[in-house]
mmCIF file with all atom_site columns, C-alpha atoms in Angstrom:
data_model
loop_
_atom_site.group_PDB
_atom_site.id
_atom_site.type_symbol
_atom_site.label_atom_id
_atom_site.label_alt_id
_atom_site.label_comp_id
_atom_site.label_asym_id
_atom_site.label_entity_id
_atom_site.label_seq_id
_atom_site.pdbx_PDB_ins_code
_atom_site.Cartn_x
_atom_site.Cartn_y
_atom_site.Cartn_z
_atom_site.occupancy
_atom_site.B_iso_or_equiv
_atom_site.pdbx_formal_charge
_atom_site.auth_seq_id
_atom_site.auth_comp_id
_atom_site.auth_asym_id
_atom_site.auth_atom_id
_atom_site.pdbx_PDB_model_num
ATOM 1  C CA . MET A 1 1  ? 0.000  0.000  0.000  1.00 49.00 ? 424 MET A CA 1
ATOM 2  C CA . ASN A 1 2  ? 1.380  3.387  -1.014 1.00 62.00 ? 425 ASN A CA 1
ATOM 3  C CA . GLN A 1 3  ? 0.332  5.968  1.570  1.00 76.00 ? 426 GLN A CA 1
ATOM 4  C CA . LYS A 1 4  ? 0.747  9.653  0.851  1.00 79.00 ? 427 LYS A CA 1
ATOM 5  C CA . ARG A 1 5  ? 2.859  11.444 3.425  1.00 80.00 ? 428 ARG A CA 1
ATOM 6  C CA . LEU A 1 6  ? 3.217  15.180 3.882  1.00 81.00 ? 429 LEU A CA 1
ATOM 7  C CA . CYS A 1 7  ? 6.900  16.112 3.693  1.00 83.00 ? 430 CYS A CA 1
ATOM 8  C CA . LYS A 1 8  ? 9.060  18.786 2.110  1.00 80.00 ? 431 LYS A CA 1
ATOM 9  C CA . GLY A 1 9  ? 9.075  18.782 -1.678 1.00 81.00 ? 432 GLY A CA 1
ATOM 10 C CA . HIS A 1 10 ? 11.826 17.925 -4.085 1.00 76.00 ? 433 HIS A CA 1
ATOM 11 C CA . SER A 1 11 ? 11.675 21.214 -6.010 1.00 75.00 ? 434 SER A CA 1
ATOM 12 C CA . LYS A 1 12 ? 12.798 23.525 -3.232 1.00 74.00 ? 435 LYS A CA 1
ATOM 13 C CA . MET A 1 13 ? 12.861 27.281 -3.590 1.00 80.00 ? 436 MET A CA 1
ATOM 14 C CA . LEU A 1 14 ? 13.311 28.148 0.084  1.00 82.00 ? 437 LEU A CA 1
ATOM 15 C CA . ALA A 1 15 ? 12.647 25.223 2.384  1.00 86.00 ? 438 ALA A CA 1
ATOM 16 C CA . GLY A 1 16 ? 10.427 23.035 0.195  1.00 86.00 ? 439 GLY A CA 1
ATOM 17 C CA . VAL A 1 17 ? 7.242  23.648 2.176  1.00 90.00 ? 440 VAL A CA 1
ATOM 18 C CA . CYS A 1 18 ? 5.101  24.901 -0.715 1.00 90.00 ? 441 CYS A CA 1
ATOM 19 C CA . SER A 1 19 ? 6.283  22.238 -3.146 1.00 90.00 ? 442 SER A CA 1
ATOM 20 C CA . GLY A 1 20 ? 5.727  19.524 -0.527 1.00 90.00 ? 443 GLY A CA 1
ATOM 21 C CA . LEU A 1 21 ? 2.191  20.714 0.110  1.00 91.00 ? 444 LEU A CA 1
ATOM 22 C CA . ALA A 1 22 ? 1.554  20.917 -3.627 1.00 91.00 ? 445 ALA A CA 1
ATOM 23 C CA . GLU A 1 23 ? 2.837  17.364 -4.190 1.00 88.00 ? 446 GLU A CA 1
ATOM 24 C CA . TYR A 1 24 ? 0.677  16.080 -1.343 1.00 89.00 ? 447 TYR A CA 1
ATOM 25 C CA . MET A 1 25 ? -2.487 17.804 -2.592 1.00 91.00 ? 448 MET A CA 1
ATOM 26 C CA . GLY A 1 26 ? -1.787 17.185 -6.297 1.00 91.00 ? 449 GLY A CA 1
ATOM 27 C CA . TRP A 1 27 ? -1.683 20.902 -7.113 1.00 92.00 ? 450 TRP A CA 1
ATOM 28 C CA . ASP A 1 28 ? 0.738  23.065 -9.065 1.00 92.00 ? 451 ASP A CA 1
ATOM 29 C CA . PRO A 1 29 ? 3.549  24.353 -6.782 1.00 90.00 ? 452 PRO A CA 1
ATOM 30 C CA . THR A 1 30 ? 3.306  27.818 -8.340 1.00 91.00 ? 453 THR A CA 1
ATOM 31 C CA . VAL A 1 31 ? -0.301 28.184 -7.175 1.00 92.00 ? 454 VAL A CA 1
ATOM 32 C CA . VAL A 1 32 ? 0.647  27.208 -3.625 1.00 90.00 ? 455 VAL A CA 1
ATOM 33 C CA . ARG A 1 33 ? 3.579  29.646 -3.649 1.00 89.00 ? 456 ARG A CA 1
ATOM 34 C CA . ILE A 1 34 ? 1.357  32.501 -4.860 1.00 91.00 ? 457 ILE A CA 1
ATOM 35 C CA . ALA A 1 35 ? -1.244 31.696 -2.201 1.00 89.00 ? 458 ALA A CA 1
ATOM 36 C CA . THR A 1 36 ? 1.452  31.676 0.481  1.00 86.00 ? 459 THR A CA 1
ATOM 37 C CA . ALA A 1 37 ? 2.818  35.015 -0.731 1.00 88.00 ? 460 ALA A CA 1
ATOM 38 C CA . LEU A 1 38 ? -0.679 36.518 -0.637 1.00 87.00 ? 461 LEU A CA 1
ATOM 39 C CA . LEU A 1 39 ? -1.200 35.246 2.907  1.00 84.00 ? 462 LEU A CA 1
ATOM 40 C CA . CYS A 1 40 ? 2.103  36.848 3.903  1.00 85.00 ? 463 CYS A CA 1
ATOM 41 C CA . LEU A 1 41 ? 1.190  40.186 2.359  1.00 87.00 ? 464 LEU A CA 1
ATOM 42 C CA . VAL A 1 42 ? -2.442 40.394 3.437  1.00 84.00 ? 465 VAL A CA 1
ATOM 43 C CA . TRP A 1 43 ? -2.546 39.025 6.969  1.00 74.00 ? 466 TRP A CA 1
ATOM 44 C CA . GLY A 1 44 ? 1.066  38.255 7.805  1.00 75.00 ? 467 GLY A CA 1
ATOM 45 C CA . THR A 1 45 ? 0.104  34.820 9.117  1.00 76.00 ? 468 THR A CA 1
ATOM 46 C CA . GLY A 1 46 ? 1.469  33.041 6.053  1.00 76.00 ? 469 GLY A CA 1
ATOM 47 C CA . LEU A 1 47 ? 5.047  33.824 7.024  1.00 83.00 ? 470 LEU A CA 1
ATOM 48 C CA . LEU A 1 48 ? 4.589  32.472 10.544 1.00 84.00 ? 471 LEU A CA 1
ATOM 49 C CA . LEU A 1 49 ? 2.911  29.310 9.248  1.00 84.00 ? 472 LEU A CA 1
ATOM 50 C CA . TYR A 1 50 ? 5.647  28.836 6.636  1.00 85.00 ? 473 TYR A CA 1
ATOM 51 C CA . ILE A 1 51 ? 8.412  29.121 9.244  1.00 88.00 ? 474 ILE A CA 1
ATOM 52 C CA . ILE A 1 52 ? 6.673  26.649 11.554 1.00 91.00 ? 475 ILE A CA 1
ATOM 53 C CA . ALA A 1 53 ? 6.116  24.211 8.677  1.00 89.00 ? 476 ALA A CA 1
ATOM 54 C CA . ALA A 1 54 ? 9.765  24.516 7.600  1.00 89.00 ? 477 ALA A CA 1
ATOM 55 C CA . PHE A 1 55 ? 10.852 23.218 11.007 1.00 93.00 ? 478 PHE A CA 1
ATOM 56 C CA . VAL A 1 56 ? 8.089  20.634 11.497 1.00 92.00 ? 479 VAL A CA 1
ATOM 57 C CA . MET A 1 57 ? 7.809  18.990 8.054  1.00 88.00 ? 480 MET A CA 1
ATOM 58 C CA . PRO A 1 58 ? 10.239 16.089 7.530  1.00 86.00 ? 481 PRO A CA 1
ATOM 59 C CA . GLU A 1 59 ? 12.613 15.773 4.590  1.00 86.00 ? 482 GLU A CA 1
ATOM 60 C CA . PRO A 1 60 ? 11.552 13.440 1.745  1.00 80.00 ? 483 PRO A CA 1
ATOM 61 C CA . MET A 1 61 ? 12.458 9.799  2.357  1.00 75.00 ? 484 MET A CA 1
ATOM 62 C CA . ASP A 1 62 ? 13.407 8.758  -1.190 1.00 69.00 ? 485 ASP A CA 1
#
């Protein structure tokens, strides 16, 4: 059985958080990066969530 696991992505720009989330959800990494940038600019919470995720999300296993 092949279970999906949330981890940092392979196509890293900063820490791999956005690409990891995009791979997990099956979305385009660019869309996730734009959404994260908008969250950072509008409410400022995106940056805090990104930093937390960068420390919490594991590296890819393969």
